[in-house]
Short mmCIF file of the C-alpha atoms (twelve columns), coordinates in Angstrom:
data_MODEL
# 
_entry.id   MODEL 
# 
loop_
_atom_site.group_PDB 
_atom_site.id 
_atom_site.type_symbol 
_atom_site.label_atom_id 
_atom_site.label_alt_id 
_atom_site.label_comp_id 
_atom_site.label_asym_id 
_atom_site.label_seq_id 
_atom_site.Cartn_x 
_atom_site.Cartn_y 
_atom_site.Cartn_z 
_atom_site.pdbx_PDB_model_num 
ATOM 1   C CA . UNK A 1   0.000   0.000  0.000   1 
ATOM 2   C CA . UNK A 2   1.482   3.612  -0.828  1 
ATOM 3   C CA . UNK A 3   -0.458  6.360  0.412   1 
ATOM 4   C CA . UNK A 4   0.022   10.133 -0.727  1 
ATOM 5   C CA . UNK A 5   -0.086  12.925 1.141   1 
ATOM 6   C CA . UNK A 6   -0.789  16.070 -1.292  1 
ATOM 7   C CA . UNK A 7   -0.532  18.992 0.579   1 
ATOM 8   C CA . UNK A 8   -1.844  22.180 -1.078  1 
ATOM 9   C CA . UNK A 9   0.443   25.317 0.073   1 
ATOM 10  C CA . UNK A 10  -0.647  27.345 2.671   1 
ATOM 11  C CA . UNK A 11  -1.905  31.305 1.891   1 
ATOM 12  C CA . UNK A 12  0.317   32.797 -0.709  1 
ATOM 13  C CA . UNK A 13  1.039   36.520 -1.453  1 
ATOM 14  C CA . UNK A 14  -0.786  37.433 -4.612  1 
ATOM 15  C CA . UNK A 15  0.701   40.856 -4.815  1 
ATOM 16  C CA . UNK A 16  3.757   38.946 -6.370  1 
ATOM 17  C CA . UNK A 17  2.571   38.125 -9.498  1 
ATOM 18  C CA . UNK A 18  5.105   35.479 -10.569 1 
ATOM 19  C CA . UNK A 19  3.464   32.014 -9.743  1 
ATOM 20  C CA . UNK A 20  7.311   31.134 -8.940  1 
ATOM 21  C CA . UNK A 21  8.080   33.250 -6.531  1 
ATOM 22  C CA . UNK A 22  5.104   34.030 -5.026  1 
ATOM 23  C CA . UNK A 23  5.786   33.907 -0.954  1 
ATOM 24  C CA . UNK A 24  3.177   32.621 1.304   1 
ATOM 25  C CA . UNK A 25  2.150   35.797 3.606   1 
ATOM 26  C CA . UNK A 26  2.387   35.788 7.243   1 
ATOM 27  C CA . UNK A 27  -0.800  33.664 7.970   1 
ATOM 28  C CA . UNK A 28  0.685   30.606 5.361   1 
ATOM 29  C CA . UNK A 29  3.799   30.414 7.245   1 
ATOM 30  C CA . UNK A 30  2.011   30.247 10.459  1 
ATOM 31  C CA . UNK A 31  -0.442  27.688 8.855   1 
ATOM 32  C CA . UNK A 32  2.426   25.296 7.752   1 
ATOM 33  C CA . UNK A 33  2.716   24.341 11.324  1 
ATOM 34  C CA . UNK A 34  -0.641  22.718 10.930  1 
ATOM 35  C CA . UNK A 35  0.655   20.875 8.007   1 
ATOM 36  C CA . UNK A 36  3.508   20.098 10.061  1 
ATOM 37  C CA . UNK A 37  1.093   18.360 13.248  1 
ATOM 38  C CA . UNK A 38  -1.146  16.678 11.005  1 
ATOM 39  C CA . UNK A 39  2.105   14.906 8.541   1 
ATOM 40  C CA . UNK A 40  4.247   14.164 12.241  1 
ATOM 41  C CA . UNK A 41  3.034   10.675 13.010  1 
ATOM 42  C CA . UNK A 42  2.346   9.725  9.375   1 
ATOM 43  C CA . UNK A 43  5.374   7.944  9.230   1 
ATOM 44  C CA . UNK A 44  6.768   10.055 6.083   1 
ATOM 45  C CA . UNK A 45  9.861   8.697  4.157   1 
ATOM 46  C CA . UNK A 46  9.539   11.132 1.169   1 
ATOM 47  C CA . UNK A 47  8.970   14.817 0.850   1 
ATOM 48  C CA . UNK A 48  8.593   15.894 -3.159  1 
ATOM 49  C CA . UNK A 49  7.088   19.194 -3.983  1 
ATOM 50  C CA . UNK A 50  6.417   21.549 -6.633  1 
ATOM 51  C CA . UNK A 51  9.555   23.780 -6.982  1 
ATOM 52  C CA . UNK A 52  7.318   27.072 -6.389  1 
ATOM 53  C CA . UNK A 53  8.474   28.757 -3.666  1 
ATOM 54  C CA . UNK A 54  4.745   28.231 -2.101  1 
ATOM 55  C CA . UNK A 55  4.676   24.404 -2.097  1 
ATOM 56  C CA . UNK A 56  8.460   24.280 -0.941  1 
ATOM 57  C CA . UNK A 57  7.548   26.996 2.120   1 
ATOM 58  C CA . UNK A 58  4.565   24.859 3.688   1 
ATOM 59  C CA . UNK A 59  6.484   21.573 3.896   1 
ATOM 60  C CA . UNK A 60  9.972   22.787 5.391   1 
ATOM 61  C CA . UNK A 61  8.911   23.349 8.507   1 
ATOM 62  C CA . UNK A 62  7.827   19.307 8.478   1 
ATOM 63  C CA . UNK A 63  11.298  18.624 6.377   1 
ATOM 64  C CA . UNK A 64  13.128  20.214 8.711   1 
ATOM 65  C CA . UNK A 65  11.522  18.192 11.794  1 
ATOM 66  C CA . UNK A 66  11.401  15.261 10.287  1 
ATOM 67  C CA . UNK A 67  15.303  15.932 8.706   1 
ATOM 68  C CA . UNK A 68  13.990  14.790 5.187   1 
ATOM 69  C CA . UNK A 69  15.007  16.779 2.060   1 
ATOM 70  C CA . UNK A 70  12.419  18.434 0.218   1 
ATOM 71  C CA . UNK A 71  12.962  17.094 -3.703  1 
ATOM 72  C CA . UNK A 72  11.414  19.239 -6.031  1 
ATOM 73  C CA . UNK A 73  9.486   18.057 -9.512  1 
ATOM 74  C CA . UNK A 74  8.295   20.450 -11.902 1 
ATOM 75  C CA . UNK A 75  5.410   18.612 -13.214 1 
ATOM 76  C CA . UNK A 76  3.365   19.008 -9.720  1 
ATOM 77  C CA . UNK A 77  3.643   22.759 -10.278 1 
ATOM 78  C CA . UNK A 78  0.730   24.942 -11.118 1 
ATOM 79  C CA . UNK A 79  -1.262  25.372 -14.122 1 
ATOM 80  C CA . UNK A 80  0.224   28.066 -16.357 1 
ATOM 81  C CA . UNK A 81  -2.741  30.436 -16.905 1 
ATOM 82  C CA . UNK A 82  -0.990  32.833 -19.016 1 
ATOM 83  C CA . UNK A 83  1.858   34.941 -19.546 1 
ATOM 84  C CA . UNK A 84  -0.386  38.187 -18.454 1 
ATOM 85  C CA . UNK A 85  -2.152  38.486 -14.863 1 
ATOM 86  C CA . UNK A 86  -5.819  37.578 -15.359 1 
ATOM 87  C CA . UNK A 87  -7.919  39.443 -13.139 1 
ATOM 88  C CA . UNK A 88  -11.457 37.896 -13.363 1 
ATOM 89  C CA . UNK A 89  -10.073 34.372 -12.390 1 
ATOM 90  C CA . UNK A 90  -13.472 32.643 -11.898 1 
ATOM 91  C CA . UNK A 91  -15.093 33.120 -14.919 1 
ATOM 92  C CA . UNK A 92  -11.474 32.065 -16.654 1 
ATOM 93  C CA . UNK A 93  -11.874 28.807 -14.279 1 
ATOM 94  C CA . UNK A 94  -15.336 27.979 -14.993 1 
ATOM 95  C CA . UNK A 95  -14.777 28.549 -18.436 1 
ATOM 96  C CA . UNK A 96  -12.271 25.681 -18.031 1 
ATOM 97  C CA . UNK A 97  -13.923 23.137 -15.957 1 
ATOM 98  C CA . UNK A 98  -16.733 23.213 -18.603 1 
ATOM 99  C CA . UNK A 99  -14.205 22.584 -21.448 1 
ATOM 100 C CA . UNK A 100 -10.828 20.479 -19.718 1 
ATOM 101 C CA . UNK A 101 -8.662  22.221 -23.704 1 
ATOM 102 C CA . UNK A 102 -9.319  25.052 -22.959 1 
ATOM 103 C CA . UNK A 103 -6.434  27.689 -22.449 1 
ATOM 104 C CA . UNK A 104 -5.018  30.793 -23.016 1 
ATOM 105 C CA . UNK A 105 -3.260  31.576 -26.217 1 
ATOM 106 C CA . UNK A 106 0.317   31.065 -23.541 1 
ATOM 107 C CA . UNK A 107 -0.820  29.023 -21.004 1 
ATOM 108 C CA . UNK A 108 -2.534  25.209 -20.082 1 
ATOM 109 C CA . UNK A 109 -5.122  23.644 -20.301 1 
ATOM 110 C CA . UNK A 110 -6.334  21.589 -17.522 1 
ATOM 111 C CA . UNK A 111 -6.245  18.262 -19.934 1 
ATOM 112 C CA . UNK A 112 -2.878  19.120 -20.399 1 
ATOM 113 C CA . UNK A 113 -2.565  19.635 -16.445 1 
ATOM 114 C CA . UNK A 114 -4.135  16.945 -15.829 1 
ATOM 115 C CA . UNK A 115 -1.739  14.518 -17.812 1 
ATOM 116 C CA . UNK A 116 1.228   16.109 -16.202 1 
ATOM 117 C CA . UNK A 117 -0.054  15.761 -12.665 1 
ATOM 118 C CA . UNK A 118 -0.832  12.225 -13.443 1 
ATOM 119 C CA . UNK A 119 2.325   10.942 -14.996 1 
ATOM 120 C CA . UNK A 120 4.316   12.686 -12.425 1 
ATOM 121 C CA . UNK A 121 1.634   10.967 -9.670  1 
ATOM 122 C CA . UNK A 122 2.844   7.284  -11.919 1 
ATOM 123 C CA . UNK A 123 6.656   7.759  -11.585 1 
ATOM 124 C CA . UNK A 124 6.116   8.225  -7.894  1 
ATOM 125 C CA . UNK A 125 3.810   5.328  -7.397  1 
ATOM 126 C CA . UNK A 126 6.702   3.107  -9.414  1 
ATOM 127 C CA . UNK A 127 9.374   4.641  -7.292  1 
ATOM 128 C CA . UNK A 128 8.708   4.955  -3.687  1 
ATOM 129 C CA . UNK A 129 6.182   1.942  -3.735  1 
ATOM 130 C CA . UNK A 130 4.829   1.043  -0.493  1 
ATOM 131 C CA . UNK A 131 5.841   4.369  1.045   1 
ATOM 132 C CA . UNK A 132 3.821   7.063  2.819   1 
ATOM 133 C CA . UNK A 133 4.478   10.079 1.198   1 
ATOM 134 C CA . UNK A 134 3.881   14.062 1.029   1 
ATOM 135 C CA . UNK A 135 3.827   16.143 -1.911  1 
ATOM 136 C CA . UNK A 136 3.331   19.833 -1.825  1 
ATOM 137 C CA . UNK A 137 1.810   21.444 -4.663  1 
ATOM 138 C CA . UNK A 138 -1.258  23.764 -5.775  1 
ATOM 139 C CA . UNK A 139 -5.033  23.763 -5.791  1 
ATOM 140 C CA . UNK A 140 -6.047  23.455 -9.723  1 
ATOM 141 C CA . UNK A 141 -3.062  20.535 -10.361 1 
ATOM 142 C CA . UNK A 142 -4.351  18.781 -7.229  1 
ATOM 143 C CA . UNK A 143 -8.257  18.880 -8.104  1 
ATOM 144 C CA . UNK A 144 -7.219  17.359 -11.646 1 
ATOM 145 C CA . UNK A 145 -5.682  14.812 -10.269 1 
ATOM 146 C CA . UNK A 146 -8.678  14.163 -8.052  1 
ATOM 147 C CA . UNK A 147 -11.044 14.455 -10.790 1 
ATOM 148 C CA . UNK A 148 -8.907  11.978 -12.565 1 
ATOM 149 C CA . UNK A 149 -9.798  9.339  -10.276 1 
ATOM 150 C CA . UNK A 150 -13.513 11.045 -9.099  1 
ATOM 151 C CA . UNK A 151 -15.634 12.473 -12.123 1 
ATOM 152 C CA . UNK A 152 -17.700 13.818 -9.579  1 
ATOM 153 C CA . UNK A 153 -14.855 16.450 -8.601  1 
ATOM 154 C CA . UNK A 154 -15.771 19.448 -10.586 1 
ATOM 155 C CA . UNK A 155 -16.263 23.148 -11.307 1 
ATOM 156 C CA . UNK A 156 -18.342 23.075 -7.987  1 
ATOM 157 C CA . UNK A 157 -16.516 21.343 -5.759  1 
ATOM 158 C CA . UNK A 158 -12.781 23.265 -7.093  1 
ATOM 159 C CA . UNK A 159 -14.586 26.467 -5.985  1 
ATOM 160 C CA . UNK A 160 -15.582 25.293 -2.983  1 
ATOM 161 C CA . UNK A 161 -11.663 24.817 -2.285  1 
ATOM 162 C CA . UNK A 162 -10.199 27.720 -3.663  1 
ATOM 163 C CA . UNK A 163 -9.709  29.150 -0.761  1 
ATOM 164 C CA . UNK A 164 -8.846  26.805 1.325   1 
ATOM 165 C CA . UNK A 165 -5.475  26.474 2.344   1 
ATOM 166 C CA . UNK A 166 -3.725  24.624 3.130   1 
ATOM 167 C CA . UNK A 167 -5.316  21.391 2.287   1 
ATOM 168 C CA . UNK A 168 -4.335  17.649 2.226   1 
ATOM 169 C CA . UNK A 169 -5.750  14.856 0.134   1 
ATOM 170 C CA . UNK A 170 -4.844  11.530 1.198   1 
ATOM 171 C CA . UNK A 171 -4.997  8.857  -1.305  1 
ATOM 172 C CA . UNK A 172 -4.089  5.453  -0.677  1 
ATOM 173 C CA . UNK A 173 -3.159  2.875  -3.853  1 
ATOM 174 C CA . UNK A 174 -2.715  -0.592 -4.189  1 
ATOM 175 C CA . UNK A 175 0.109   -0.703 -7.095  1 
ATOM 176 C CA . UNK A 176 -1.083  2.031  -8.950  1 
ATOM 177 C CA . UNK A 177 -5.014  1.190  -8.699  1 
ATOM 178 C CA . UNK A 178 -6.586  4.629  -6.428  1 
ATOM 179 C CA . UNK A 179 -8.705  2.501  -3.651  1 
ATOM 180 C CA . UNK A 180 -8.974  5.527  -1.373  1 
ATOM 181 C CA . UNK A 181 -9.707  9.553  -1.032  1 
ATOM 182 C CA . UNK A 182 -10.025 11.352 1.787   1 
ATOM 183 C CA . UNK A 183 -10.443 15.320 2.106   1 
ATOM 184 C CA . UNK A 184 -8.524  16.346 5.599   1 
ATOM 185 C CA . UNK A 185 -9.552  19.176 7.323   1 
ATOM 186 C CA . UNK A 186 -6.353  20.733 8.314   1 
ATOM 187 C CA . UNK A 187 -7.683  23.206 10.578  1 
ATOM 188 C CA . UNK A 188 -9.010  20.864 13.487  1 
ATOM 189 C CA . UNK A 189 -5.201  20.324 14.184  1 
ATOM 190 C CA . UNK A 190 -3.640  22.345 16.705  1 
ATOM 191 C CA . UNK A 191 -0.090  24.268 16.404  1 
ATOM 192 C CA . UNK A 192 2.702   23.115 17.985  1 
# 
């Protein structure tokens, strides 16, 4: 059994505009340390992450506890939207929930998300099988990868999530089969 931890980065700064850099703001790096409680007696061997500064913030903390390396891998990044900063995001994100090609004339689509996230998801399962696990990465990647295995996960229930953060998605597989989901809420842990 290999179960995967995806954590979703904690509150970012979105006055910094380049999805790379962006920091997480004073609440996110306060709200790691939940990430941090909840991952402590998980038993984690591995700690991969999107190389965004984000994803890498809200798992140090635990990396640095636990003294495990965080290894980055640029497929669990975020979707590209664009090369421009779109400022009516929801209507741009329900436009692509209701058609998974459609992008930007410079950025993804969630398709092609979607196939990245996964085949990224398939070289872990084939190399750390049997492990427990914790990847950090972003909202729209991670609900792909959900929907992927659950049609039901949607326009709907993305929004619902958007901002919620951080957030962890357990998933548990046998090989590479998906046998289990679970949604944690993060915020019923306590800091430490």
């Amino acid at each position: 059994m290999t179960t995967i931890y995806f954590i979703r980065h904690a509150e970012s700064d979105y006055t910094e505009h380049n999805d790379e850099l962006r920091p997480l703001t004073d609440k996110g790096l306060i709200d790691r340390q939940l990430v941090t409680a909840y991952l402590m007696d998980k038993d984690i061997k591995i700690i991969l992450s999107s190389p965004y500064k984000r994803a890498v913030d809200t798992l140090v903390d635990f990396a640095n506890k636990v003294n495990l390396p965080v290894i980055t891998v640029p497929d669990f990044r975020e979707r590209k939207v664009d090369s421009e900063w779109i400022d009516d995001f929801d209507s741009f994100a329900r436009q692509q929930w209701q058609d998974f090609n459609f992008k930007l004339s410079d950025g993804e689509s969630l398709s092609e998300v979607q196939q990245r996230g996964i085949a990224a998801l398939k070289k872990v399962l084939e190399n750390y099988k049997n492990q427990n696990i914790a990847i950090g990465t972003h909202g729209t990647i991670l609900s792909t990868i959900i929907n992927f295995y659950d049609k039901s996960f949607g326009y709907n229930e993305f929004n619902e999530i958007k901002h919620v953060m951080p957030w962890i998605v357990k998933f548990k597989f046998d090989g590479d089969k998906c046998i289990e989901i679970e949604k944690i809420n993060i915020f019923k842990y306590k800091y430490k």
